[in-house]
Amino acid sequence: MTPLFIKNLPDNKANLYGLILEASKIAYEFERKEDGWQILVPQKDHDRAFAQITAYTGENLPQDLDEPKWPQFKTYSGLWAAGLLAVFYAGTGPFSENRWLLEQKGAVAEKILDGQIWRAVTALCLHADMLHLMGNMAFLAIFATGVCQVMGYGVGWLFILLAGALGNLASAWMYQSHHLSGGASTAVFAALGILGGIRAIRQKAGWGLTSRRWIGLAVGLALLAFLGSGPKADLLAHFFGWFCGVGMGVVYALLKPTPVPQKKQLPFLTLALAILLWAWASAGF
């Protein structure tokens, strides 16, 4: 059960809210506090309970209403992934000095559209030089860790990988031909988009233009403009990575009101690693 209200409710208000929830067939419990009552509801019913109370009391939310406290996973998997990027770089070298590497394993638009979709994944592991690598390692460690703290290390990495790959696929579809790119930055912006998409759905602050719902999306767009639009950056791939991440974050928040338990995360991580292995096997390592 999760708290629906944080302020101490007087008897009459607690009884009124209880009747509303009972009429809506939503289970609830009363918990006695020092100066009043607190109401608890199942976390899966929190949004519906919130909506029923709001509908009864009018447009303005009751001052007692509280945001649900979403559980967070303790993980530093973003650091491990940053280290994995360094391993790939040590094995492949910089593509700025080896154009063959980018042509054979990078996101080459016409070859992706020809059916070599594995390139959308392998391209995420390639970097032009050490500066390119270090920047992506730093931001991946930050934003991917944030995603995994919300979704879990398995589901989080599967979503980041898929959103990053979808960003490269969408970019290839837009360019059609004569375009090559590589780098983990598409996955970095995918992670940022996932966080923004989840926040937009979970935030209970209305849908107006000034709502706190849009903070995560606004931050993502600002960082996209600031970090993702340099002279050598593939802005379109960065945008599509962020956009796909937002979409996947929204879908996750709508379909999965509670995270997958920690003990069930491993299969999702295994699937993410299997996709990575399949892509590099298809590329011929």
PDB file of N, CA and C in Angstrom, residues 74-124:
ATOM      1  N   LYS A  74      19.152   0.582  -6.560  1.00  0.00           N
ATOM      2  CA  LYS A  74      20.521   1.030  -6.332  1.00  0.00           C
ATOM      3  C   LYS A  74      21.411   0.339  -7.348  1.00  0.00           C
ATOM      4  N   THR A  75      21.926   1.096  -8.291  1.00  0.00           N
ATOM      5  CA  THR A  75      22.748   0.512  -9.355  1.00  0.00           C
ATOM      6  C   THR A  75      23.730   1.554  -9.876  1.00  0.00           C
ATOM      7  N   TYR A  76      24.864   1.075 -10.317  1.00  0.00           N
ATOM      8  CA  TYR A  76      25.864   1.936 -10.953  1.00  0.00           C
ATOM      9  C   TYR A  76      26.234   1.333 -12.309  1.00  0.00           C
ATOM     10  N   SER A  77      25.234   0.719 -12.949  1.00  0.00           N
ATOM     11  CA  SER A  77      25.525   0.004 -14.190  1.00  0.00           C
ATOM     12  C   SER A  77      25.970   0.935 -15.311  1.00  0.00           C
ATOM     13  N   GLY A  78      25.650   2.229 -15.205  1.00  0.00           N
ATOM     14  CA  GLY A  78      26.123   3.173 -16.202  1.00  0.00           C
ATOM     15  C   GLY A  78      27.640   3.239 -16.243  1.00  0.00           C
ATOM     16  N   LEU A  79      28.268   3.062 -15.086  1.00  0.00           N
ATOM     17  CA  LEU A  79      29.734   3.064 -15.029  1.00  0.00           C
ATOM     18  C   LEU A  79      30.300   1.830 -15.725  1.00  0.00           C
ATOM     19  N   TRP A  80      29.633   0.684 -15.527  1.00  0.00           N
ATOM     20  CA  TRP A  80      30.085  -0.539 -16.192  1.00  0.00           C
ATOM     21  C   TRP A  80      29.935  -0.405 -17.704  1.00  0.00           C
ATOM     22  N   ALA A  81      28.854   0.197 -18.146  1.00  0.00           N
ATOM     23  CA  ALA A  81      28.654   0.370 -19.580  1.00  0.00           C
ATOM     24  C   ALA A  81      29.686   1.328 -20.167  1.00  0.00           C
ATOM     25  N   ALA A  82      30.027   2.367 -19.399  1.00  0.00           N
ATOM     26  CA  ALA A  82      31.065   3.287 -19.857  1.00  0.00           C
ATOM     27  C   ALA A  82      32.390   2.545 -20.028  1.00  0.00           C
ATOM     28  N   GLY A  83      32.674   1.649 -19.100  1.00  0.00           N
ATOM     29  CA  GLY A  83      33.882   0.836 -19.215  1.00  0.00           C
ATOM     30  C   GLY A  83      33.832  -0.082 -20.433  1.00  0.00           C
ATOM     31  N   LEU A  84      32.632  -0.604 -20.750  1.00  0.00           N
ATOM     32  CA  LEU A  84      32.482  -1.468 -21.922  1.00  0.00           C
ATOM     33  C   LEU A  84      32.755  -0.686 -23.207  1.00  0.00           C
ATOM     34  N   LEU A  85      32.339   0.580 -23.246  1.00  0.00           N
ATOM     35  CA  LEU A  85      32.644   1.418 -24.413  1.00  0.00           C
ATOM     36  C   LEU A  85      34.151   1.564 -24.595  1.00  0.00           C
ATOM     37  N   ALA A  86      34.872   1.709 -23.468  1.00  0.00           N
ATOM     38  CA  ALA A  86      36.331   1.828 -23.535  1.00  0.00           C
ATOM     39  C   ALA A  86      36.957   0.546 -24.081  1.00  0.00           C
ATOM     40  N   VAL A  87      36.378  -0.610 -23.712  1.00  0.00           N
ATOM     41  CA  VAL A  87      36.875  -1.889 -24.216  1.00  0.00           C
ATOM     42  C   VAL A  87      36.675  -1.975 -25.731  1.00  0.00           C
ATOM     43  N   PHE A  88      35.498  -1.578 -26.201  1.00  0.00           N
ATOM     44  CA  PHE A  88      35.234  -1.573 -27.639  1.00  0.00           C
ATOM     45  C   PHE A  88      36.222  -0.648 -28.362  1.00  0.00           C
ATOM     46  N   TYR A  89      36.452   0.511 -27.772  1.00  0.00           N
ATOM     47  CA  TYR A  89      37.357   1.479 -28.401  1.00  0.00           C
ATOM     48  C   TYR A  89      38.777   0.920 -28.488  1.00  0.00           C
ATOM     49  N   ALA A  90      39.185   0.225 -27.426  1.00  0.00           N
ATOM     50  CA  ALA A  90      40.520  -0.381 -27.431  1.00  0.00           C
ATOM     51  C   ALA A  90      40.628  -1.444 -28.516  1.00  0.00           C
ATOM     52  N   GLY A  91      39.520  -2.122 -28.806  1.00  0.00           N
ATOM     53  CA  GLY A  91      39.546  -3.173 -29.811  1.00  0.00           C
ATOM     54  C   GLY A  91      39.411  -2.669 -31.234  1.00  0.00           C
ATOM     55  N   THR A  92      38.649  -1.586 -31.424  1.00  0.00           N
ATOM     56  CA  THR A  92      38.386  -1.098 -32.786  1.00  0.00           C
ATOM     57  C   THR A  92      39.276   0.075 -33.172  1.00  0.00           C
ATOM     58  N   GLY A  93      39.649   0.892 -32.185  1.00  0.00           N
ATOM     59  CA  GLY A  93      40.387   2.106 -32.493  1.00  0.00           C
ATOM     60  C   GLY A  93      39.456   3.212 -32.963  1.00  0.00           C
ATOM     61  N   PRO A  94      39.976   4.409 -33.218  1.00  0.00           N
ATOM     62  CA  PRO A  94      39.140   5.533 -33.645  1.00  0.00           C
ATOM     63  C   PRO A  94      38.787   5.445 -35.131  1.00  0.00           C
ATOM     64  N   PHE A  95      37.529   5.707 -35.456  1.00  0.00           N
ATOM     65  CA  PHE A  95      37.174   5.637 -36.869  1.00  0.00           C
ATOM     66  C   PHE A  95      37.602   6.885 -37.645  1.00  0.00           C
ATOM     67  N   SER A  96      38.031   7.936 -36.919  1.00  0.00           N
ATOM     68  CA  SER A  96      38.558   9.113 -37.616  1.00  0.00           C
ATOM     69  C   SER A  96      39.859   8.786 -38.343  1.00  0.00           C
ATOM     70  N   GLU A  97      40.567   7.770 -37.863  1.00  0.00           N
ATOM     71  CA  GLU A  97      41.808   7.346 -38.497  1.00  0.00           C
ATOM     72  C   GLU A  97      41.621   6.085 -39.350  1.00  0.00           C
ATOM     73  N   ASN A  98      40.412   5.555 -39.348  1.00  0.00           N
ATOM     74  CA  ASN A  98      40.146   4.315 -40.075  1.00  0.00           C
ATOM     75  C   ASN A  98      38.722   4.345 -40.628  1.00  0.00           C
ATOM     76  N   ARG A  99      38.542   4.991 -41.766  1.00  0.00           N
ATOM     77  CA  ARG A  99      37.207   5.136 -42.350  1.00  0.00           C
ATOM     78  C   ARG A  99      36.600   3.779 -42.692  1.00  0.00           C
ATOM     79  N   TRP A 100      37.442   2.793 -42.954  1.00  0.00           N
ATOM     80  CA  TRP A 100      36.952   1.456 -43.251  1.00  0.00           C
ATOM     81  C   TRP A 100      36.091   0.928 -42.113  1.00  0.00           C
ATOM     82  N   LEU A 101      36.504   1.224 -40.878  1.00  0.00           N
ATOM     83  CA  LEU A 101      35.768   0.760 -39.702  1.00  0.00           C
ATOM     84  C   LEU A 101      34.336   1.300 -39.727  1.00  0.00           C
ATOM     85  N   LEU A 102      34.192   2.579 -40.024  1.00  0.00           N
ATOM     86  CA  LEU A 102      32.867   3.192 -40.057  1.00  0.00           C
ATOM     87  C   LEU A 102      32.039   2.644 -41.208  1.00  0.00           C
ATOM     88  N   GLU A 103      32.681   2.417 -42.342  1.00  0.00           N
ATOM     89  CA  GLU A 103      31.962   1.901 -43.504  1.00  0.00           C
ATOM     90  C   GLU A 103      31.519   0.456 -43.308  1.00  0.00           C
ATOM     91  N   GLN A 104      32.307  -0.332 -42.565  1.00  0.00           N
ATOM     92  CA  GLN A 104      31.995  -1.747 -42.374  1.00  0.00           C
ATOM     93  C   GLN A 104      31.044  -2.017 -41.208  1.00  0.00           C
ATOM     94  N   LYS A 105      31.105  -1.177 -40.168  1.00  0.00           N
ATOM     95  CA  LYS A 105      30.333  -1.475 -38.959  1.00  0.00           C
ATOM     96  C   LYS A 105      29.499  -0.297 -38.462  1.00  0.00           C
ATOM     97  N   GLY A 106      29.616   0.861 -39.105  1.00  0.00           N
ATOM     98  CA  GLY A 106      28.881   2.034 -38.672  1.00  0.00           C
ATOM     99  C   GLY A 106      27.476   2.091 -39.232  1.00  0.00           C
ATOM    100  N   ALA A 107      26.785   3.169 -38.893  1.00  0.00           N
ATOM    101  CA  ALA A 107      25.412   3.365 -39.362  1.00  0.00           C
ATOM    102  C   ALA A 107      25.445   3.983 -40.752  1.00  0.00           C
ATOM    103  N   VAL A 108      25.595   3.154 -41.771  1.00  0.00           N
ATOM    104  CA  VAL A 108      25.586   3.584 -43.167  1.00  0.00           C
ATOM    105  C   VAL A 108      24.143   3.492 -43.657  1.00  0.00           C
ATOM    106  N   ALA A 109      23.548   4.626 -43.978  1.00  0.00           N
ATOM    107  CA  ALA A 109      22.109   4.693 -44.217  1.00  0.00           C
ATOM    108  C   ALA A 109      21.623   3.695 -45.259  1.00  0.00           C
ATOM    109  N   GLU A 110      22.244   3.692 -46.450  1.00  0.00           N
ATOM    110  CA  GLU A 110      21.730   2.825 -47.508  1.00  0.00           C
ATOM    111  C   GLU A 110      21.889   1.344 -47.190  1.00  0.00           C
ATOM    112  N   LYS A 111      22.936   0.988 -46.430  1.00  0.00           N
ATOM    113  CA  LYS A 111      23.136  -0.415 -46.084  1.00  0.00           C
ATOM    114  C   LYS A 111      22.158  -0.866 -44.998  1.00  0.00           C
ATOM    115  N   ILE A 112      21.826   0.033 -44.099  1.00  0.00           N
ATOM    116  CA  ILE A 112      20.810  -0.289 -43.095  1.00  0.00           C
ATOM    117  C   ILE A 112      19.470  -0.531 -43.788  1.00  0.00           C
ATOM    118  N   LEU A 113      19.127   0.340 -44.733  1.00  0.00           N
ATOM    119  CA  LEU A 113      17.865   0.192 -45.458  1.00  0.00           C
ATOM    120  C   LEU A 113      17.871  -1.026 -46.363  1.00  0.00           C
ATOM    121  N   ASP A 114      19.080  -1.510 -46.688  1.00  0.00           N
ATOM    122  CA  ASP A 114      19.215  -2.729 -47.500  1.00  0.00           C
ATOM    123  C   ASP A 114      19.011  -3.998 -46.680  1.00  0.00           C
ATOM    124  N   GLY A 115      18.876  -3.852 -45.356  1.00  0.00           N
ATOM    125  CA  GLY A 115      18.623  -5.013 -44.508  1.00  0.00           C
ATOM    126  C   GLY A 115      19.667  -5.260 -43.438  1.00  0.00           C
ATOM    127  N   GLN A 116      20.761  -4.505 -43.437  1.00  0.00           N
ATOM    128  CA  GLN A 116      21.811  -4.707 -42.433  1.00  0.00           C
ATOM    129  C   GLN A 116      21.476  -3.898 -41.170  1.00  0.00           C
ATOM    130  N   ILE A 117      20.356  -4.271 -40.534  1.00  0.00           N
ATOM    131  CA  ILE A 117      19.881  -3.488 -39.385  1.00  0.00           C
ATOM    132  C   ILE A 117      20.800  -3.624 -38.175  1.00  0.00           C
ATOM    133  N   TRP A 118      21.669  -4.629 -38.170  1.00  0.00           N
ATOM    134  CA  TRP A 118      22.607  -4.794 -37.060  1.00  0.00           C
ATOM    135  C   TRP A 118      23.524  -3.574 -36.933  1.00  0.00           C
ATOM    136  N   ARG A 119      23.686  -2.829 -38.018  1.00  0.00           N
ATOM    137  CA  ARG A 119      24.537  -1.641 -37.981  1.00  0.00           C
ATOM    138  C   ARG A 119      24.000  -0.587 -36.996  1.00  0.00           C
ATOM    139  N   ALA A 120      22.682  -0.572 -36.801  1.00  0.00           N
ATOM    140  CA  ALA A 120      22.087   0.387 -35.875  1.00  0.00           C
ATOM    141  C   ALA A 120      22.565   0.142 -34.447  1.00  0.00           C
ATOM    142  N   VAL A 121      22.993  -1.092 -34.170  1.00  0.00           N
ATOM    143  CA  VAL A 121      23.512  -1.439 -32.839  1.00  0.00           C
ATOM    144  C   VAL A 121      25.026  -1.288 -32.780  1.00  0.00           C
ATOM    145  N   THR A 122      25.742  -1.832 -33.753  1.00  0.00           N
ATOM    146  CA  THR A 122      27.211  -1.763 -33.720  1.00  0.00           C
ATOM    147  C   THR A 122      27.701  -0.327 -33.786  1.00  0.00           C
ATOM    148  N   ALA A 123      26.953   0.545 -34.475  1.00  0.00           N
ATOM    149  CA  ALA A 123      27.361   1.951 -34.582  1.00  0.00           C
ATOM    150  C   ALA A 123      27.422   2.629 -33.217  1.00  0.00           C
ATOM    151  N   LEU A 124      26.617   2.130 -32.272  1.00  0.00           N
ATOM    152  CA  LEU A 124      26.601   2.724 -30.930  1.00  0.00           C
ATOM    153  C   LEU A 124      27.907   2.491 -30.180  1.00  0.00           C
TER     154      LEU A 124
END
